[in-house]
Amino acid sequence: DRYGHDVGDRVLQQVARVVQDTLRRQDEIVRWGGEEFLVCLPLTPMADALVVAEKLRAAMQRLSDPEPLTVSIGVAEVGALEHLTQAVTRADQALLSAKSGGRNQVCLAG
Protein backbone atom coordinates (compact mmCIF):
# COMPACT_ATOMS: atom_id res chain seq x y z
CA ASP A 1 0.00 0.00 0.00
CA ARG A 2 2.82 2.37 0.84
CA TYR A 3 4.43 2.17 -2.62
CA GLY A 4 1.39 1.71 -4.88
CA HIS A 5 0.17 -0.95 -7.27
CA ASP A 6 2.99 -0.65 -9.81
CA VAL A 7 5.64 -1.40 -7.20
CA GLY A 8 3.47 -4.17 -5.75
CA ASP A 9 3.17 -5.76 -9.19
CA ARG A 10 6.94 -5.54 -9.69
CA VAL A 11 7.58 -7.17 -6.30
CA LEU A 12 5.14 -9.99 -7.11
CA GLN A 13 6.98 -10.59 -10.39
CA GLN A 14 10.29 -10.79 -8.52
CA VAL A 15 8.77 -13.17 -5.98
CA ALA A 16 7.44 -15.36 -8.80
CA ARG A 17 10.93 -15.56 -10.32
CA VAL A 18 12.45 -16.57 -6.97
CA VAL A 19 9.81 -19.25 -6.51
CA GLN A 20 10.30 -20.50 -10.06
CA ASP A 21 14.07 -20.70 -9.54
CA THR A 22 13.77 -22.44 -6.16
CA LEU A 23 10.95 -24.97 -6.53
CA ARG A 24 10.94 -28.18 -8.54
CA ARG A 25 8.53 -28.92 -11.39
CA GLN A 26 6.36 -31.18 -9.22
CA ASP A 27 5.98 -28.54 -6.49
CA GLU A 28 2.89 -26.35 -6.43
CA ILE A 29 2.35 -22.82 -5.18
CA VAL A 30 -1.01 -21.09 -4.81
CA ARG A 31 -2.05 -17.78 -3.37
CA TRP A 32 -3.76 -18.58 -0.10
CA GLY A 33 -5.06 -15.07 0.51
CA GLY A 34 -3.75 -11.56 0.78
CA GLU A 35 0.01 -11.83 1.04
CA GLU A 36 -0.02 -15.52 1.98
CA PHE A 37 0.99 -18.37 -0.30
CA LEU A 38 0.78 -22.12 0.13
CA VAL A 39 3.56 -24.29 -1.25
CA CYS A 40 3.09 -28.05 -1.58
CA LEU A 41 6.22 -30.18 -1.88
CA PRO A 42 4.97 -33.70 -2.70
CA LEU A 43 6.93 -36.69 -1.43
CA THR A 44 9.39 -34.44 0.38
CA PRO A 45 10.74 -35.38 3.82
CA MET A 46 10.39 -32.70 6.48
CA ALA A 47 14.14 -32.06 6.64
CA ASP A 48 14.21 -31.33 2.91
CA ALA A 49 11.08 -29.15 3.14
CA LEU A 50 12.80 -27.06 5.81
CA VAL A 51 15.80 -26.61 3.51
CA VAL A 52 13.52 -25.44 0.68
CA ALA A 53 11.68 -23.07 3.03
CA GLU A 54 14.94 -21.54 4.22
CA LYS A 55 16.17 -21.17 0.62
CA LEU A 56 12.96 -19.33 -0.25
CA ARG A 57 13.26 -17.09 2.81
CA ALA A 58 16.89 -16.22 2.10
CA ALA A 59 16.24 -15.60 -1.60
CA MET A 60 13.29 -13.32 -0.81
CA GLN A 61 15.43 -11.34 1.62
CA ARG A 62 17.90 -10.61 -1.19
CA LEU A 63 15.12 -8.81 -3.09
CA SER A 64 15.39 -5.13 -2.28
CA ASP A 65 13.18 -3.14 -4.60
CA PRO A 66 12.06 -0.78 -3.12
CA GLU A 67 13.29 -2.16 0.24
CA PRO A 68 14.43 -5.56 1.55
CA LEU A 69 11.66 -8.13 1.48
CA THR A 70 11.20 -10.47 4.41
CA VAL A 71 9.00 -13.53 4.64
CA SER A 72 7.77 -15.66 7.49
CA ILE A 73 7.20 -19.34 6.70
CA GLY A 74 5.32 -22.09 8.51
CA VAL A 75 6.13 -25.69 7.57
CA ALA A 76 3.98 -28.75 8.23
CA GLU A 77 4.01 -32.32 7.00
CA VAL A 78 0.77 -34.12 6.16
CA GLY A 79 0.49 -37.05 8.55
CA ALA A 80 -0.50 -40.53 7.38
CA LEU A 81 -4.01 -40.31 8.88
CA GLU A 82 -4.39 -36.57 8.51
CA HIS A 83 -6.52 -34.59 6.10
CA LEU A 84 -4.72 -31.93 4.07
CA THR A 85 -6.77 -29.16 5.70
CA GLN A 86 -5.44 -30.18 9.11
CA ALA A 87 -1.86 -29.89 7.90
CA VAL A 88 -2.60 -26.50 6.34
CA THR A 89 -4.05 -25.33 9.67
CA ARG A 90 -0.90 -26.48 11.45
CA ALA A 91 1.29 -24.74 8.85
CA ASP A 92 -0.73 -21.56 9.35
CA GLN A 93 -0.20 -21.79 13.11
CA ALA A 94 3.54 -22.18 12.51
CA LEU A 95 3.41 -19.14 10.23
CA LEU A 96 1.79 -17.13 13.02
CA SER A 97 4.55 -18.31 15.35
CA ALA A 98 7.16 -17.11 12.87
CA LYS A 99 5.47 -13.73 12.66
CA SER A 100 5.06 -13.32 16.41
CA GLY A 101 8.61 -14.54 16.97
CA GLY A 102 10.13 -11.63 15.11
CA ARG A 103 9.29 -12.36 11.44
CA ASN A 104 11.66 -13.31 8.63
CA GLN A 105 12.07 -16.89 9.81
CA VAL A 106 10.94 -20.46 9.21
CA CYS A 107 8.95 -22.25 11.91
CA LEU A 108 8.06 -25.92 12.02
CA ALA A 109 4.51 -26.92 12.96
CA GLY A 110 4.18 -28.91 16.16
PDB file of C-alpha atoms in Angstrom, residues 4 9 13-14 18 21 25-26 36 38 47 53 57 59 66 68-69 81 84 86-87 89 91 97 109-110:
ATOM      1  CA  GLY A   4       1.388   1.707  -4.878  1.00  0.00           C
ATOM      2  CA  ASP A   9       3.167  -5.761  -9.186  1.00  0.00           C
ATOM      3  CA  GLN A  13       6.980 -10.592 -10.390  1.00  0.00           C
ATOM      4  CA  GLN A  14      10.286 -10.785  -8.518  1.00  0.00           C
ATOM      5  CA  VAL A  18      12.445 -16.575  -6.973  1.00  0.00           C
ATOM      6  CA  ASP A  21      14.069 -20.702  -9.538  1.00  0.00           C
ATOM      7  CA  ARG A  25       8.534 -28.917 -11.387  1.00  0.00           C
ATOM      8  CA  GLN A  26       6.365 -31.177  -9.223  1.00  0.00           C
ATOM      9  CA  GLU A  36      -0.017 -15.522   1.981  1.00  0.00           C
ATOM     10  CA  LEU A  38       0.778 -22.121   0.131  1.00  0.00           C
ATOM     11  CA  ALA A  47      14.142 -32.057   6.644  1.00  0.00           C
ATOM     12  CA  ALA A  53      11.681 -23.066   3.029  1.00  0.00           C
ATOM     13  CA  ARG A  57      13.255 -17.093   2.814  1.00  0.00           C
ATOM     14  CA  ALA A  59      16.242 -15.597  -1.602  1.00  0.00           C
ATOM     15  CA  PRO A  66      12.059  -0.785  -3.123  1.00  0.00           C
ATOM     16  CA  PRO A  68      14.434  -5.558   1.548  1.00  0.00           C
ATOM     17  CA  LEU A  69      11.657  -8.130   1.476  1.00  0.00           C
ATOM     18  CA  LEU A  81      -4.012 -40.313   8.877  1.00  0.00           C
ATOM     19  CA  LEU A  84      -4.722 -31.929   4.067  1.00  0.00           C
ATOM     20  CA  GLN A  86      -5.444 -30.183   9.107  1.00  0.00           C
ATOM     21  CA  ALA A  87      -1.857 -29.895   7.896  1.00  0.00           C
ATOM     22  CA  THR A  89      -4.049 -25.332   9.668  1.00  0.00           C
ATOM     23  CA  ALA A  91       1.288 -24.741   8.849  1.00  0.00           C
ATOM     24  CA  SER A  97       4.555 -18.313  15.354  1.00  0.00           C
ATOM     25  CA  ALA A 109       4.511 -26.924  12.961  1.00  0.00           C
ATOM     26  CA  GLY A 110       4.180 -28.911  16.158  1.00  0.00           C
TER      27      GLY A 110
END
